[in-house]
CSV table of C-alpha atoms in Angstrom, one decimal:
chain,number,residue,atom,x,y,z
A,1,MET,CA,-19.8,-17.2,12.9
A,2,ASN,CA,-19.2,-16.7,9.5
A,3,ALA,CA,-16.3,-14.2,8.5
A,4,SER,CA,-18.5,-13.0,5.8
A,5,THR,CA,-20.8,-10.2,8.3
A,6,ALA,CA,-17.6,-9.5,9.4
A,7,SER,CA,-16.8,-6.1,10.1
A,8,ALA,CA,-19.6,-4.6,9.5
A,9,PRO,CA,-20.4,-0.8,8.8
A,10,PRO,CA,-22.8,1.7,10.6
A,11,PRO,CA,-26.2,-0.9,9.5
A,12,THR,CA,-28.1,2.4,9.8
A,13,PRO,CA,-28.1,5.8,7.4
A,14,VAL,CA,-25.0,7.8,7.3
A,15,ALA,CA,-25.8,11.2,6.5
A,16,LEU,CA,-23.3,11.8,2.9
A,17,GLN,CA,-21.5,14.3,4.6
A,18,GLN,CA,-20.5,12.7,7.8
A,19,ASP,CA,-19.7,9.7,5.6
A,20,ALA,CA,-17.7,12.0,3.2
A,21,ARG,CA,-15.8,13.1,5.9
A,22,VAL,CA,-14.2,10.4,7.5
A,23,ILE,CA,-13.6,8.5,4.3
A,24,ALA,CA,-11.3,11.9,3.3
A,25,LEU,CA,-9.7,12.5,6.3
A,26,VAL,CA,-8.8,8.8,6.4
A,27,GLY,CA,-8.2,9.4,2.5
A,28,THR,CA,-5.2,12.3,3.4
A,29,GLY,CA,-3.0,9.9,5.5
A,30,HIS,CA,-3.4,7.3,3.4
A,31,LEU,CA,-1.7,10.3,1.1
A,32,ILE,CA,0.6,10.9,3.6
A,33,SER,CA,1.3,7.0,4.4
A,34,HIS,CA,2.3,6.3,0.3
A,35,TYR,CA,4.0,9.2,0.1
A,36,SER,CA,6.0,8.9,3.0
A,37,GLN,CA,7.0,5.0,1.6
A,38,LEU,CA,8.8,6.7,-1.9
A,39,LEU,CA,10.9,9.4,0.0
A,40,LEU,CA,14.1,8.3,-1.3
A,41,ALA,CA,12.3,5.7,-3.5
A,42,PRO,CA,12.4,9.1,-6.8
A,43,LEU,CA,16.0,10.1,-5.3
A,44,PHE,CA,18.5,6.8,-5.8
A,45,PRO,CA,20.1,8.3,-9.3
A,46,TRP,CA,21.0,11.2,-6.5
A,47,LEU,CA,22.2,9.1,-3.5
A,48,LYS,CA,23.8,6.9,-5.2
A,49,THR,CA,26.5,9.0,-6.2
A,50,ALA,CA,26.1,11.5,-3.4
A,51,PHE,CA,27.1,8.2,-0.8
A,52,ASP,CA,28.8,6.6,-3.7
A,53,VAL,CA,26.2,2.6,-3.3
A,54,SER,CA,25.2,0.2,-5.2
A,55,TYR,CA,21.1,0.0,-6.0
A,56,ALA,CA,21.0,-3.3,-4.1
A,57,GLU,CA,22.5,-1.4,-1.5
A,58,LEU,CA,19.9,1.9,-2.3
A,59,GLY,CA,17.4,-1.2,-2.1
A,60,PHE,CA,18.0,-2.4,1.5
A,61,LEU,CA,17.3,0.8,2.4
A,62,MET,CA,13.8,-0.3,1.5
A,63,THR,CA,14.9,-3.6,2.6
A,64,VAL,CA,14.3,-2.5,6.2
A,65,PHE,CA,11.3,0.2,5.4
A,66,PHE,CA,9.0,-2.4,5.2
A,67,THR,CA,10.7,-5.2,7.2
A,68,VAL,CA,9.6,-2.0,10.1
A,69,SER,CA,6.7,-1.5,8.4
A,70,CYS,CA,6.3,-5.8,8.6
A,71,ILE,CA,6.1,-6.0,12.8
A,72,VAL,CA,4.6,-3.1,13.1
A,73,GLN,CA,1.6,-3.6,10.8
A,74,ALA,CA,1.0,-6.7,12.2
A,75,LEU,CA,1.0,-5.9,16.5
A,76,SER,CA,-0.1,-2.6,15.4
A,77,GLY,CA,-3.5,-3.6,14.9
A,78,PHE,CA,-4.3,-5.7,18.2
A,79,VAL,CA,-3.2,-1.3,19.6
A,80,VAL,CA,-6.0,-0.4,17.2
A,81,ASP,CA,-8.8,-2.7,18.5
A,82,ARG,CA,-7.5,-1.9,21.8
A,83,TYR,CA,-7.1,1.8,22.4
A,84,GLY,CA,-8.9,2.7,19.5
A,85,PRO,CA,-7.7,3.7,15.6
A,86,ARG,CA,-6.6,8.3,16.4
A,87,PRO,CA,-4.1,8.0,19.1
A,88,VAL,CA,-2.0,5.2,16.7
A,89,LEU,CA,-2.7,7.5,13.1
A,90,PHE,CA,-1.8,10.7,14.9
A,91,GLY,CA,1.9,9.1,16.5
A,92,GLY,CA,2.2,7.2,13.2
A,93,LEU,CA,2.7,10.6,11.4
A,94,VAL,CA,4.8,12.3,13.4
A,95,LEU,CA,7.3,10.2,13.2
A,96,LEU,CA,7.0,10.0,9.5
A,97,ALA,CA,8.1,13.1,9.6
A,98,LEU,CA,11.1,12.8,12.2
A,99,ALA,CA,12.6,10.1,9.5
A,100,ALA,CA,11.8,13.3,6.5
A,101,PHE,CA,13.2,15.2,8.5
A,102,GLY,CA,16.6,12.3,9.2
A,103,PHE,CA,17.0,11.4,5.8
A,104,ALA,CA,17.8,14.9,4.5
A,105,ALA,CA,20.5,15.5,7.6
A,106,SER,CA,22.3,12.4,7.1
A,107,GLN,CA,25.8,12.4,6.1
A,108,SER,CA,26.3,7.9,5.3
A,109,PHE,CA,24.8,5.7,4.1
A,110,TRP,CA,23.7,4.4,8.3
A,111,MET,CA,22.0,7.2,9.0
A,112,LEU,CA,19.4,6.4,5.7
A,113,ALA,CA,18.8,3.3,7.3
A,114,ALA,CA,19.1,4.2,11.2
A,115,PHE,CA,15.7,6.5,9.0
A,116,SER,CA,14.2,4.1,7.5
A,117,ILE,CA,14.2,2.1,10.7
A,118,VAL,CA,11.9,5.5,11.9
A,119,ALA,CA,10.2,6.2,8.7
A,120,GLY,CA,9.1,2.4,8.2
A,121,THR,CA,7.8,2.0,12.1
A,122,GLY,CA,5.3,5.2,11.1
A,123,ASN,CA,4.1,3.1,8.1
A,124,GLY,CA,2.9,0.2,10.3
A,125,VAL,CA,0.7,1.6,11.3
A,126,PHE,CA,-2.2,3.0,8.3
A,127,HIS,CA,-3.8,0.0,7.7
A,128,PRO,CA,-5.3,-1.2,10.9
A,129,VAL,CA,-6.0,2.7,11.2
A,130,ASP,CA,-7.7,3.2,8.1
A,131,TYR,CA,-9.3,0.7,7.5
A,132,THR,CA,-10.7,-0.2,11.8
A,133,LEU,CA,-12.5,3.6,10.9
A,134,LEU,CA,-13.7,2.9,7.0
A,135,ASN,CA,-15.8,-0.9,7.9
A,136,ARG,CA,-16.9,1.0,11.4
A,137,LYS,CA,-18.1,4.4,10.9
A,138,VAL,CA,-18.8,4.3,7.1
A,139,SER,CA,-22.3,3.2,5.7
A,140,SER,CA,-23.1,-0.1,4.1
A,141,ALA,CA,-24.0,1.3,0.8
A,142,ARG,CA,-20.2,3.7,0.4
A,143,LEU,CA,-18.0,1.2,1.8
A,144,GLY,CA,-17.5,0.3,-1.5
A,145,HIS,CA,-16.3,3.8,-3.1
A,146,SER,CA,-14.3,4.4,0.4
A,147,TYR,CA,-12.2,1.1,-0.3
A,148,SER,CA,-11.7,3.0,-3.8
A,149,VAL,CA,-11.1,7.0,-2.9
A,150,HIS,CA,-8.1,5.5,0.5
A,151,GLY,CA,-6.7,3.6,-3.4
A,152,ILE,CA,-6.9,6.3,-4.9
A,153,THR,CA,-5.5,9.1,-2.4
A,154,GLY,CA,-2.9,6.1,-1.9
A,155,SER,CA,-1.8,6.5,-5.7
A,156,LEU,CA,-2.1,10.4,-5.6
A,157,GLY,CA,0.3,9.6,-2.5
A,158,TRP,CA,3.5,7.7,-4.9
A,159,ALA,CA,2.6,9.7,-7.7
A,160,LEU,CA,2.6,12.7,-5.4
A,161,ALA,CA,6.5,11.8,-3.7
A,162,PRO,CA,8.5,11.9,-7.9
A,163,ALA,CA,6.5,15.3,-9.0
A,164,MET,CA,7.7,17.0,-6.0
A,165,LEU,CA,11.0,16.1,-5.5
A,166,VAL,CA,12.6,15.7,-8.4
A,167,PRO,CA,11.6,18.8,-9.3
A,168,LEU,CA,12.8,20.4,-6.0
A,169,THR,CA,16.4,18.6,-6.2
A,170,VAL,CA,16.8,19.2,-9.7
A,171,ALA,CA,16.5,23.5,-8.8
A,172,TYR,CA,18.1,22.7,-5.5
A,173,SER,CA,19.4,19.7,-4.1
A,174,TRP,CA,17.7,16.4,-2.4
A,175,ARG,CA,18.7,17.6,1.5
A,176,VAL,CA,16.1,19.6,0.0
A,177,ALA,CA,13.7,18.6,-1.6
A,178,LEU,CA,13.3,15.6,1.7
A,179,MET,CA,12.9,18.9,4.5
A,180,ALA,CA,9.5,19.7,1.8
A,181,ALA,CA,8.5,16.4,2.4
A,182,GLY,CA,9.1,16.5,6.2
A,183,VAL,CA,6.8,20.2,6.0
A,184,LEU,CA,4.2,18.7,3.9
A,185,ILE,CA,3.6,15.9,7.4
A,186,CYS,CA,3.5,18.3,9.5
A,187,ALA,CA,0.9,19.9,7.7
A,188,VAL,CA,-1.4,16.8,7.2
A,189,LEU,CA,-1.1,16.1,10.6
A,190,ALA,CA,-2.3,19.7,12.0
A,191,LEU,CA,-5.2,19.3,9.4
A,192,LEU,CA,-6.3,15.9,11.2
A,193,VAL,CA,-5.3,17.0,14.9
A,194,TRP,CA,-7.7,20.1,13.9
A,195,HIS,CA,-10.2,17.6,12.0
A,196,ARG,CA,-9.4,14.9,15.4
A,197,ALA,CA,-13.3,14.7,16.2
A,198,ALA,CA,-14.4,13.0,13.3
A,199,LEU,CA,-11.4,10.2,13.8
A,200,HIS,CA,-13.1,9.0,17.5
A,201,LEU,CA,-13.8,5.9,17.6
A,202,PRO,CA,-14.8,4.0,20.9
A,203,THR,CA,-11.7,1.4,22.1
A,204,ALA,CA,-14.3,-1.4,23.0
A,205,PRO,CA,-16.7,-1.9,20.1
A,206,ALA,CA,-20.1,-3.7,21.5
A,207,ARG,CA,-19.7,-8.1,21.8
A,208,GLN,CA,-22.4,-10.5,20.8
A,209,ALA,CA,-25.0,-11.5,22.2
A,210,GLN,CA,-23.8,-15.1,23.5
A,211,GLU,CA,-21.3,-16.6,25.3
A,212,GLY,CA,-19.4,-18.3,22.7
A,213,GLN,CA,-18.7,-14.9,20.8
A,214,ALA,CA,-18.1,-13.7,23.8
A,215,SER,CA,-15.1,-15.2,24.4
A,216,GLU,CA,-13.9,-15.2,21.1
A,217,SER,CA,-9.7,-15.6,21.1
A,218,THR,CA,-8.5,-12.2,20.6
A,219,TYR,CA,-6.1,-14.6,18.5
A,220,GLY,CA,-9.0,-16.9,16.5
A,221,PHE,CA,-8.8,-15.2,13.7
A,222,LEU,CA,-5.1,-16.9,13.2
A,223,ALA,CA,-7.0,-20.3,12.2
A,224,ILE,CA,-9.1,-18.7,9.1
A,225,PRO,CA,-7.1,-19.7,6.2
A,226,ALA,CA,-8.8,-17.3,4.2
A,227,VAL,CA,-7.1,-14.4,5.9
A,228,TRP,CA,-3.2,-16.9,5.4
A,229,MET,CA,-4.5,-17.3,1.9
A,230,CYS,CA,-5.3,-13.5,1.6
A,231,PHE,CA,-1.8,-12.8,3.0
A,232,ALA,CA,-0.5,-14.8,0.4
A,233,PHE,CA,-2.4,-12.2,-2.0
A,234,PHE,CA,-1.3,-8.7,-0.4
A,235,PHE,CA,2.9,-10.3,-0.6
A,236,PHE,CA,2.9,-11.4,-4.0
A,237,TYR,CA,0.7,-7.7,-5.2
A,238,ALA,CA,3.5,-6.0,-3.2
A,239,ALA,CA,5.9,-8.0,-5.1
A,240,ALA,CA,5.0,-6.4,-7.9
A,241,LEU,CA,4.3,-3.2,-6.6
A,242,SER,CA,7.9,-2.8,-5.4
A,243,VAL,CA,9.1,-3.1,-9.2
A,244,VAL,CA,7.0,-1.1,-10.4
A,245,GLN,CA,7.9,2.1,-8.0
A,246,THR,CA,11.7,1.3,-7.6
A,247,PHE,CA,13.2,-0.2,-11.0
A,248,ALA,CA,11.0,-0.1,-13.6
A,249,PRO,CA,10.8,3.0,-14.7
A,250,THR,CA,14.6,2.1,-15.9
A,251,ALA,CA,14.9,-0.5,-16.8
A,252,ALA,CA,12.2,0.5,-19.5
A,253,GLY,CA,14.4,3.6,-20.2
A,254,HIS,CA,17.2,1.3,-20.9
A,255,LEU,CA,15.1,-1.1,-23.3
A,256,HIS,CA,14.6,1.8,-25.0
A,257,THR,CA,16.3,4.8,-24.5
A,258,VAL,CA,14.4,6.5,-22.5
A,259,THR,CA,15.7,9.7,-21.3
A,260,PRO,CA,15.5,11.2,-17.9
A,261,GLU,CA,13.1,13.4,-18.0
A,262,VAL,CA,10.7,10.7,-19.5
A,263,VAL,CA,12.3,8.2,-16.7
A,264,ALA,CA,11.1,10.9,-14.1
A,265,MET,CA,7.6,10.8,-15.2
A,266,CYS,CA,6.7,7.2,-15.7
A,267,LEU,CA,5.9,5.8,-11.8
A,268,THR,CA,3.5,9.9,-11.8
A,269,VAL,CA,2.1,8.6,-15.0
A,270,TYR,CA,1.5,5.1,-13.5
A,271,MET,CA,0.0,6.6,-10.2
A,272,LEU,CA,-2.1,8.6,-11.4
A,273,ALA,CA,-3.4,6.3,-13.8
A,274,ALA,CA,-4.1,3.8,-10.8
A,275,ALA,CA,-5.9,6.1,-9.5
A,276,ALA,CA,-8.5,6.7,-12.5
A,277,GLY,CA,-8.9,2.9,-12.4
A,278,MET,CA,-10.1,3.0,-8.7
A,279,VAL,CA,-12.2,4.9,-9.6
A,280,ALA,CA,-14.1,2.6,-12.0
A,281,GLY,CA,-12.8,0.4,-9.4
A,282,GLY,CA,-15.2,1.5,-7.1
A,283,PHE,CA,-18.0,0.4,-9.2
A,284,MET,CA,-17.3,-3.2,-9.9
A,285,VAL,CA,-17.2,-4.1,-6.4
A,286,ALA,CA,-20.6,-3.0,-5.5
A,287,ASP,CA,-21.6,-7.0,-6.1
A,288,PRO,CA,-19.2,-8.0,-3.5
A,289,ALA,CA,-19.1,-11.4,-5.2
A,290,ARG,CA,-17.8,-10.5,-8.4
A,291,CYS,CA,-14.1,-8.8,-6.3
A,292,GLU,CA,-12.6,-12.4,-8.3
A,293,ARG,CA,-13.1,-11.6,-11.5
A,294,VAL,CA,-12.1,-7.8,-11.2
A,295,VAL,CA,-8.8,-8.8,-9.9
A,296,GLY,CA,-8.3,-11.7,-12.3
A,297,MET,CA,-9.1,-9.4,-15.7
A,298,GLY,CA,-6.7,-6.3,-14.1
A,299,PHE,CA,-4.2,-7.8,-13.4
A,300,GLY,CA,-3.8,-10.6,-16.4
A,301,ALA,CA,-4.4,-6.9,-18.6
A,302,ALA,CA,-1.1,-5.7,-16.7
A,303,ALA,CA,0.8,-8.2,-17.4
A,304,VAL,CA,0.2,-8.5,-20.3
A,305,VAL,CA,1.2,-4.8,-20.4
A,306,ALA,CA,4.7,-6.1,-19.2
A,307,LEU,CA,5.8,-9.0,-21.3
A,308,ILE,CA,4.8,-5.6,-24.3
A,309,VAL,CA,7.7,-3.4,-22.3
A,310,GLY,CA,10.0,-5.9,-22.1
A,311,PHE,CA,9.3,-7.7,-25.0
A,312,ALA,CA,9.1,-4.7,-28.0
A,313,ASP,CA,9.9,-1.9,-28.8
A,314,LEU,CA,9.2,1.0,-28.4
A,315,SER,CA,9.1,5.5,-27.8
A,316,GLY,CA,9.3,7.1,-25.4
A,317,SER,CA,5.9,8.4,-25.4
A,318,VAL,CA,5.1,4.8,-26.2
A,319,VAL,CA,6.9,3.9,-22.7
A,320,LEU,CA,4.8,6.4,-21.1
A,321,VAL,CA,1.5,4.8,-22.7
A,322,MET,CA,1.9,1.5,-21.5
A,323,PHE,CA,2.9,2.8,-17.3
A,324,ALA,CA,-0.4,3.9,-18.2
A,325,ALA,CA,-2.6,1.8,-19.0
A,326,MET,CA,-0.6,-1.1,-16.6
A,327,GLY,CA,-1.4,1.3,-13.7
A,328,PHE,CA,-5.3,1.5,-15.2
A,329,ALA,CA,-5.1,-1.6,-15.2
A,330,THR,CA,-3.7,-2.4,-12.0
A,331,GLY,CA,-6.1,-0.2,-10.3
A,332,THR,CA,-9.6,-1.2,-11.7
A,333,ALA,CA,-8.4,-4.1,-9.4
A,334,GLY,CA,-7.4,-2.0,-5.7
A,335,PRO,CA,-11.3,-1.6,-4.6
A,336,SER,CA,-11.3,-5.6,-5.1
A,337,ARG,CA,-8.5,-6.1,-3.5
A,338,ASP,CA,-10.1,-4.7,-0.3
A,339,MET,CA,-13.1,-6.4,-0.3
A,340,LEU,CA,-11.3,-9.5,-0.7
A,341,VAL,CA,-10.3,-9.3,2.5
A,342,LYS,CA,-13.2,-7.8,4.7
A,343,ARG,CA,-14.9,-10.5,3.3
A,344,SER,CA,-12.6,-12.8,5.3
A,345,THR,CA,-12.3,-10.1,8.4
A,346,PRO,CA,-14.4,-11.8,11.6
A,347,ALA,CA,-16.6,-8.9,14.0
A,348,ASN,CA,-14.3,-6.8,16.3
A,349,ALA,CA,-11.2,-8.5,15.3
A,350,THR,CA,-10.6,-5.4,12.4
A,351,GLY,CA,-7.7,-4.1,13.1
A,352,ARG,CA,-5.7,-7.3,14.0
A,353,VAL,CA,-6.8,-8.8,10.6
A,354,TYR,CA,-5.8,-5.6,8.6
A,355,GLY,CA,-2.8,-5.5,10.3
A,356,VAL,CA,-1.5,-9.6,9.5
A,357,VAL,CA,-2.1,-9.9,5.6
A,358,TYR,CA,-1.1,-6.3,4.7
A,359,ALA,CA,2.1,-7.3,7.2
A,360,GLY,CA,2.5,-9.5,3.6
A,361,LEU,CA,2.5,-6.5,1.8
A,362,ASP,CA,5.0,-5.1,3.7
A,363,ILE,CA,7.1,-8.1,3.5
A,364,GLY,CA,7.3,-7.9,0.1
A,365,GLN,CA,8.9,-4.9,-0.7
A,366,ALA,CA,10.8,-5.6,1.4
A,367,VAL,CA,12.6,-8.7,-0.3
A,368,MET,CA,12.1,-7.3,-3.8
A,369,PRO,CA,14.3,-4.7,-4.0
A,370,LEU,CA,17.0,-7.0,-3.1
A,371,PHE,CA,16.1,-9.6,-5.3
A,372,PHE,CA,15.5,-6.5,-8.4
A,373,GLY,CA,18.4,-4.7,-7.6
A,374,THR,CA,20.3,-7.7,-8.4
A,375,LEU,CA,19.2,-7.6,-11.5
A,376,MET,CA,19.4,-4.0,-11.9
A,377,ASP,CA,22.9,-3.6,-10.8
A,378,HIS,CA,23.7,-6.8,-13.7
A,379,GLY,CA,21.7,-4.8,-15.9
A,380,GLN,CA,19.6,-7.7,-17.0
A,381,TYR,CA,16.2,-5.2,-17.4
A,382,ARG,CA,14.9,-7.3,-20.1
A,383,LEU,CA,14.6,-10.4,-16.4
A,384,VAL,CA,13.2,-7.2,-14.4
A,385,TRP,CA,9.8,-6.5,-16.6
A,386,LEU,CA,9.2,-10.9,-16.6
A,387,GLY,CA,9.3,-10.8,-13.0
A,388,LEU,CA,6.8,-8.6,-12.9
A,389,ALA,CA,4.8,-9.9,-14.8
A,390,PHE,CA,5.0,-13.3,-13.7
A,391,VAL,CA,4.2,-11.4,-11.0
A,392,GLN,CA,1.3,-10.2,-12.4
A,393,GLY,CA,-0.3,-14.2,-13.0
A,394,VAL,CA,0.7,-15.0,-9.9
A,395,LEU,CA,-1.7,-12.9,-9.0
A,396,ILE,CA,-5.0,-14.2,-10.4
A,397,VAL,CA,-4.1,-17.5,-8.9
A,398,SER,CA,-4.1,-16.5,-5.6
A,399,ALA,CA,-7.5,-14.3,-5.7
A,400,PHE,CA,-9.1,-17.8,-6.7
A,401,ASN,CA,-6.7,-19.2,-4.0
A,402,VAL,CA,-9.1,-16.7,-1.7
A,403,ARG,CA,-12.6,-17.2,-2.7
A,404,ARG,CA,-11.9,-20.8,-2.3
A,405,VAL,CA,-10.3,-22.0,0.9
A,406,ARG,CA,-13.0,-19.2,2.1
A,407,ARG,CA,-16.6,-21.2,0.4
A,408,THR,CA,-14.6,-24.5,1.6
A,409,ALA,CA,-14.3,-22.7,5.4
A,410,ALA,CA,-17.6,-21.3,4.7
A,411,PRO,CA,-20.0,-24.4,5.6
A,412,VAL,CA,-17.2,-25.8,8.5
A,413,ALA,CA,-18.2,-21.9,10.1
A,414,ALA,CA,-21.8,-22.2,9.6
A,415,ALA,CA,-21.7,-25.5,11.2
A,416,VAL,CA,-20.0,-24.0,14.5
């Protein structure tokens, strides 16, 4: 079986309204997933004071969150393939709401850690759920754009978190901000439950007529080298992302004497620009054969910007422009990044493959805050940006390695 034919969307034309409804609902859930990943990070300055902890200890909370999310993500793919994505999606949102209210009520650092476990469990279901719904319910002609919208809503979720939580914290308190986050998550859950019919998917996809394919092992996809190269790619992608989300704005503030107000805007500007870049990226991925080149160009430009921020002398307004430029460049690579995975996914294994591959995303986000948090505690702000540029460079090599491994494996798959 050729992996490039995997996870095929509906072969017959689907009405635009039907596709748009599915894409919008999946995207709304994805927005909340990304929003929930940043429930704590924008509040680090206040949490550091409230609980008398270091940045490395706060980074540990992110490690707990993403370690749990990684485990759940790999396992939930199997659950999605067996029971369908809708109940798994609803369960994830319930856990995220519970975690938000739990963070708000926390009286100690270890309570924050405990609810980080709850939040990580809820977050772990989204990629297997989302890509199963998109790949199996959205028509081929609109699939690239569905990836674009999916990425855009994720970036908007990341942008919304600091934009909402920081002002509420300044005006009231960090506890009020986190309670408001819980209310927002509950509202989105209610919306998706209301439109639950559009998210229905049969739990048992049609099997191939050939006996050999019908008896394919549940774990057979683990023997595909391209799947593991995608896993490695997402590990380094997460490494770059975690630096931007957690420490890059603060590090830039120290390097360039940027005011706290500008530092607070950096992540929102980055994510909004990334969303704009994903719109352009949705058109760039119209030809799937170009996806590796698009990824290479996007992260190459982002690495150059990171080096400029780390080693040039910039004003506050220019720092914001640099974050916007880096976000846009990274955003253009988003839809092509998802196409890398789709082209390596066997039929009827969408949830499992996306669960394992995106586990690399969680592992990267679990490991990197510890390393870069230590750099921050030692005042090595320039090394934070140098490390970011290095990881972005590794991403370019990783993307082309996925294509190389997939092409090498194609003749073997054809022979089988």
